[in-house]
Coordinates of C-alpha atoms and ligand atoms in Angstrom, one line a residue:
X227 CA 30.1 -14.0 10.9
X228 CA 28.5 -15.4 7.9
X229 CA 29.7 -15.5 4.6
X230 CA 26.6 -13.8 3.2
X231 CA 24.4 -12.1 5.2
X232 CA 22.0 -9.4 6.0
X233 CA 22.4 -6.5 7.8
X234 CA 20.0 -4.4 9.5
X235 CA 20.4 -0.6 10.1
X236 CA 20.5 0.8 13.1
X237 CA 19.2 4.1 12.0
X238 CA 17.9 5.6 15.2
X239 CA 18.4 8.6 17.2
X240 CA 19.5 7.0 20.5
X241 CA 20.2 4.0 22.3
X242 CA 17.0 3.6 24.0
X243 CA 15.2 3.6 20.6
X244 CA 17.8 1.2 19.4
X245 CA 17.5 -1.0 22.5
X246 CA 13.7 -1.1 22.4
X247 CA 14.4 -2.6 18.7
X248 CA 16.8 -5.0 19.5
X249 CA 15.2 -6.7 22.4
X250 CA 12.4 -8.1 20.0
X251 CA 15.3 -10.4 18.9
X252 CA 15.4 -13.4 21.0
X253 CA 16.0 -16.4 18.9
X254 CA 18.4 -14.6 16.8
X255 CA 21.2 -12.1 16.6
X256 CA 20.9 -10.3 13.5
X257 CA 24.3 -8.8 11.9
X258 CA 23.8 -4.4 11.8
X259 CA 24.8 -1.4 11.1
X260 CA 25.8 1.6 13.2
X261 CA 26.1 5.0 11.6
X262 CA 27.4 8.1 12.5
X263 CA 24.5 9.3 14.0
X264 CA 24.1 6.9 16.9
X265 CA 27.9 7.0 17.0
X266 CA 28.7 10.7 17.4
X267 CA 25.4 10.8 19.9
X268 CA 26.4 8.0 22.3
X269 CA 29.8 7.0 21.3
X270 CA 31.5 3.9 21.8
X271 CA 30.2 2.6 24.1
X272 CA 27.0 2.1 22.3
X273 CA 28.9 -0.1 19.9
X274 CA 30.8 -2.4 23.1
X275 CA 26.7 -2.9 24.6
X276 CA 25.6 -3.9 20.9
X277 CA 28.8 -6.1 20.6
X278 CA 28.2 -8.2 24.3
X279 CA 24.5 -8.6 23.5
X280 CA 26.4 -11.1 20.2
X281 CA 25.5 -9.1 17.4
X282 CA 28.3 -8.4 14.5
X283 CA 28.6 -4.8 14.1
X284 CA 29.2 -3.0 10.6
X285 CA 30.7 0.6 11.8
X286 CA 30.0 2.9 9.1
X287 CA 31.5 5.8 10.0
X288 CA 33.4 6.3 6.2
X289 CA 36.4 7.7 7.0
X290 CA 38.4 9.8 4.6
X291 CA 42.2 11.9 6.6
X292 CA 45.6 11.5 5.9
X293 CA 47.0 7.9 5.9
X294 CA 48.7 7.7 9.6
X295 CA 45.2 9.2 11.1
X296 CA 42.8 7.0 9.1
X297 CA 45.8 4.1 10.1
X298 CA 45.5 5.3 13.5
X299 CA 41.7 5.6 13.9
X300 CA 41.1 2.1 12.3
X301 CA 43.4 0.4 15.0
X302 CA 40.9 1.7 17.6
X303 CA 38.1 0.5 15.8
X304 CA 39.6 -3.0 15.7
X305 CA 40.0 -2.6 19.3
X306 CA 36.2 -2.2 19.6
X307 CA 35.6 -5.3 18.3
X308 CA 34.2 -4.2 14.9
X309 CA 33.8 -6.7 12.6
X310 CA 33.2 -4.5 9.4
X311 CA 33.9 -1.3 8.6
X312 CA 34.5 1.2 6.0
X313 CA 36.1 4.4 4.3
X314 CA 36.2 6.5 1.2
X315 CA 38.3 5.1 -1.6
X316 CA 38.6 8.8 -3.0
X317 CA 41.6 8.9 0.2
X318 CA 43.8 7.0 -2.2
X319 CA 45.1 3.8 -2.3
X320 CA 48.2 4.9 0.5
X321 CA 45.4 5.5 2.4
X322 CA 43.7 2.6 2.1
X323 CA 47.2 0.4 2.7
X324 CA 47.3 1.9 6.3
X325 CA 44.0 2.1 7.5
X326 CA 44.3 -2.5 6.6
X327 CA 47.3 -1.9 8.4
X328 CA 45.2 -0.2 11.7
X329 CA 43.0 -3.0 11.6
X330 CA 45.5 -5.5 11.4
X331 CA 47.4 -4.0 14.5
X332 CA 44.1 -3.6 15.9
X333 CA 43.1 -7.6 16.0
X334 CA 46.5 -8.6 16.5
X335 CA 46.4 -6.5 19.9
X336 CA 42.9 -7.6 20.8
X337 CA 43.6 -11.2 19.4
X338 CA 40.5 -10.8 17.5
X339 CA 39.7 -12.0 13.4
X340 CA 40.5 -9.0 11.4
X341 CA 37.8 -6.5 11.0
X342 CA 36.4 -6.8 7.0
X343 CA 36.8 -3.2 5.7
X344 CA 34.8 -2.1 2.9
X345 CA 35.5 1.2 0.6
X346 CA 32.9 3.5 -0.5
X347 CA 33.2 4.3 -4.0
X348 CA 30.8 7.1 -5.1
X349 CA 27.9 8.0 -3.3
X350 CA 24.9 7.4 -4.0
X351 CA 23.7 10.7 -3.9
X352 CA 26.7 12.0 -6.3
X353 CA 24.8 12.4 -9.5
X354 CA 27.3 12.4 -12.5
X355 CA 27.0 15.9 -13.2
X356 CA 28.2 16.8 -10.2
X357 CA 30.9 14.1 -9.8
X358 CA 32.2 15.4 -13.3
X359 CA 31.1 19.5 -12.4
X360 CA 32.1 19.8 -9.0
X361 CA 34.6 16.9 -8.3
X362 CA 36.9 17.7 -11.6
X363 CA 36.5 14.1 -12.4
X364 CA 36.5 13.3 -16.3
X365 CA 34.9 10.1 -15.8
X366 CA 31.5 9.0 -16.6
X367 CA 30.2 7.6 -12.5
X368 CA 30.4 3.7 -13.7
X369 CA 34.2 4.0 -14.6
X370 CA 34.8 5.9 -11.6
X371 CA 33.1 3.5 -9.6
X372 CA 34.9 0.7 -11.1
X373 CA 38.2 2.3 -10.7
X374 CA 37.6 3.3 -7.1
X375 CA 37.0 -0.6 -6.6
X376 CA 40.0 -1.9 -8.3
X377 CA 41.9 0.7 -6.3
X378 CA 40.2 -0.8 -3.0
X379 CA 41.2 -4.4 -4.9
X380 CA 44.9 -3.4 -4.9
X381 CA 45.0 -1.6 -1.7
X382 CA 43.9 -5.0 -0.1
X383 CA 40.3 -4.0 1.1
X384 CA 37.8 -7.0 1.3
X385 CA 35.2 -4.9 -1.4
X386 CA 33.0 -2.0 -1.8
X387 CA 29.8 -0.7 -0.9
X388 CA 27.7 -0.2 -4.2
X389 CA 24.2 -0.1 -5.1
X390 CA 23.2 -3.9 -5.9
X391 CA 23.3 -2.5 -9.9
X392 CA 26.7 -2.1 -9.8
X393 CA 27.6 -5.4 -8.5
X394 CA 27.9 -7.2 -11.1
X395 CA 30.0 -4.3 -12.8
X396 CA 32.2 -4.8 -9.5
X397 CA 32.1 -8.4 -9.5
X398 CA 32.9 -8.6 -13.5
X399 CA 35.9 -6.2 -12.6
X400 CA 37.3 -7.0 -9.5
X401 CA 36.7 -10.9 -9.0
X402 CA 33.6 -13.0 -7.4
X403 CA 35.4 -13.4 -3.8
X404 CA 35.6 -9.4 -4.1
X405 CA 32.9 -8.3 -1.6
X406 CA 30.2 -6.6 -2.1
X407 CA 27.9 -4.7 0.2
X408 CA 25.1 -3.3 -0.9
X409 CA 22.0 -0.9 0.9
X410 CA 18.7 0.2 -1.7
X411 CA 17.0 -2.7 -1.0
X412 CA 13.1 -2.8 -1.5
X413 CA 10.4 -5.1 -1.6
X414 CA 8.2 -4.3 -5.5
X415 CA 5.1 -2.0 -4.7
X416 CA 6.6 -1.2 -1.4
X417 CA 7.7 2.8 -0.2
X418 CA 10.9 3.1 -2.2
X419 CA 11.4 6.3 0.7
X420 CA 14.5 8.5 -0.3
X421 CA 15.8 5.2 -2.2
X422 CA 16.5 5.8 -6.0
X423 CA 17.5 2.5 -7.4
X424 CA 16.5 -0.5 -5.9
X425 CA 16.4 -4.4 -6.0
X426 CA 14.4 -6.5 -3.9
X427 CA 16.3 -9.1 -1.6
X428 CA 16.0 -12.0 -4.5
X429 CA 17.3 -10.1 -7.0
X430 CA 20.3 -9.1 -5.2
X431 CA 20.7 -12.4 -4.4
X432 CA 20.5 -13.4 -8.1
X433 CA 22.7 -10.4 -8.8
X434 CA 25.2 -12.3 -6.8
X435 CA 25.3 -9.2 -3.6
X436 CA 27.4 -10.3 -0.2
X437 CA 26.0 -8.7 2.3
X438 CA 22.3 -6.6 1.5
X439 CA 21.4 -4.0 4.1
X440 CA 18.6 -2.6 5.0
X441 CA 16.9 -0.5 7.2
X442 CA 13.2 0.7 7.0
X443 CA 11.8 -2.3 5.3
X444 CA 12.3 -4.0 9.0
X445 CA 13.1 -1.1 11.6
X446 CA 9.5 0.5 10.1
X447 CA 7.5 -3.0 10.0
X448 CA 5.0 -3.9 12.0
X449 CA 6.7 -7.0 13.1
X450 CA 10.3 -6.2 12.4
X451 CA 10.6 -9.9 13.6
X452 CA 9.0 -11.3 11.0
X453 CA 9.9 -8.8 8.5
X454 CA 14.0 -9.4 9.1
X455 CA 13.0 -13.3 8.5
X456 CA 11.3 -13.1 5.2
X457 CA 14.4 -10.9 4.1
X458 CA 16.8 -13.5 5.1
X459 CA 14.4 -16.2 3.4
X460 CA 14.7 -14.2 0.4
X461 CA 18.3 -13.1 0.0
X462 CA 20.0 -16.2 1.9
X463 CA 17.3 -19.2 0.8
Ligands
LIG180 O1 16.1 2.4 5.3 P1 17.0 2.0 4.2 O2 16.8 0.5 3.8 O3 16.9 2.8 2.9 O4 18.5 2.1 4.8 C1 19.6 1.9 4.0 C2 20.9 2.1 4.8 O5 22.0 2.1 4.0 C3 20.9 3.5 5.5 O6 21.6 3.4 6.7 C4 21.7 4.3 4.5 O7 22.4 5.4 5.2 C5 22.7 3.3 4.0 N1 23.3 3.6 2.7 C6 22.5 3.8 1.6 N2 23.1 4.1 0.4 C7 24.5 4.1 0.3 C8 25.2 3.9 1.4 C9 24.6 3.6 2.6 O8 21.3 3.7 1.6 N3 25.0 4.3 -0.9

């Protein structure tokens, strides 16, 4: 797994769909991203078929339950073969401690590389108002955010998801070799989609981003070949 990298969402309703998708990859193995919705609708097996064609697999399934089941949960998805994955940092930081723990046991057992496991602070589509409203918290989103991370920090979590804005705040707060993934990513002129704030793959690069992901910029292109290329020309150089 490389140290930077880009990841490509999976965001499709099956595997066939996925499949179709990944078989135009032949000279390269591109790192991506499973989410809940191919997960809950072909399980885990989906992620084992993904995993032998030699793709790294980023399981976002952001899991947030009481320490020993998060703990208990993550060891399985070490046992996968994950090699990132990620949870909500509003679980707490004894929360966080076990669920390293679960992965730990996890690759021990399976005598794999720990899994990198990445919080989620706020997101993306908590608005202030509500986070402050709804969620009782007496923060403006930026502190909580930051706090979130340095909670992640302390809990021993490899970094955050954030938008690639908020990197910097992240980096500035929680150290360069704290990781940061980050999704929102858009070409200028190009359908910004549902996408609020966005960066186009050499700025996060300038911005100093880990890992970018993205999704419909390449699963929607014509030639998602060519399209995951010029991304990686752009973020990775
Ligand atoms: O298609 P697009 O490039 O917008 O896809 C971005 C991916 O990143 C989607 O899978 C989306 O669910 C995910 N994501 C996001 N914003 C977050 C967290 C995850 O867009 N804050």
């Amino acid at each position: 797994m490389n140290k930077k990298d880009v990841i490509i969402a999976l965001d499709f309703k099956d595997r066939a769909e996925t499949m179709d998708f990944l078989q135009r990859f032949t000279d390269e193995k591109p790192f991506v991203k499973i989410g809940m919705e191919l997960f809950y609708g072909e399980g885990p097996d989906i992620v084992r078929e993904i995993k032998d064609r030699g793709h790294s697999i980023f399981l976002d399934l952001k899991l947030h339950d009481i320490p020993m089941t998060v703990k208990k949960a993550m060891k399985n998805l070490a046992l996968l073969g994950v090699d990132m994955t990620n949870l909500h940092c509003a679980g707490t930081i004894e929360m966080m401690k076990y669920a390293m723990d679960g992965l730990t046991e996890g690759a021990l057992e399976a005598g794999r590389e720990k899994a990198l496991l990445i919080g989620v602070t706020q997101l993306t589509s908590t608005s202030e108002e509500r986070m402050q409203k709804e969620l009782l918290i007496n923060a403006s989103i930026n502190d909580c955010i930051v706090k979130y991370a340095e909670n992640a920090k302390e809990a021993g979590l490899d970094g955050v998801v954030c938008s690639p804005l908020e990197a910097a705040m992240v980096k500035d707060a929680c150290g360069k070799s704290f990781l940061t993934v980050t999704p929102g990513i858009r070409y200028p002129g190009a359908e910004v989609q549902d996408q609020v704030r966005v960066t186009s793959p050499a700025d996060a690069r300038a911005i100093g981003t880990d890992y970018i992901v993205v999704g419909r910029p390449i699963t929607k292109a014509e030639d998602p070949v060519a399209a995951y290329r010029k991304v990686c020309a752009d973020f990775l150089g």
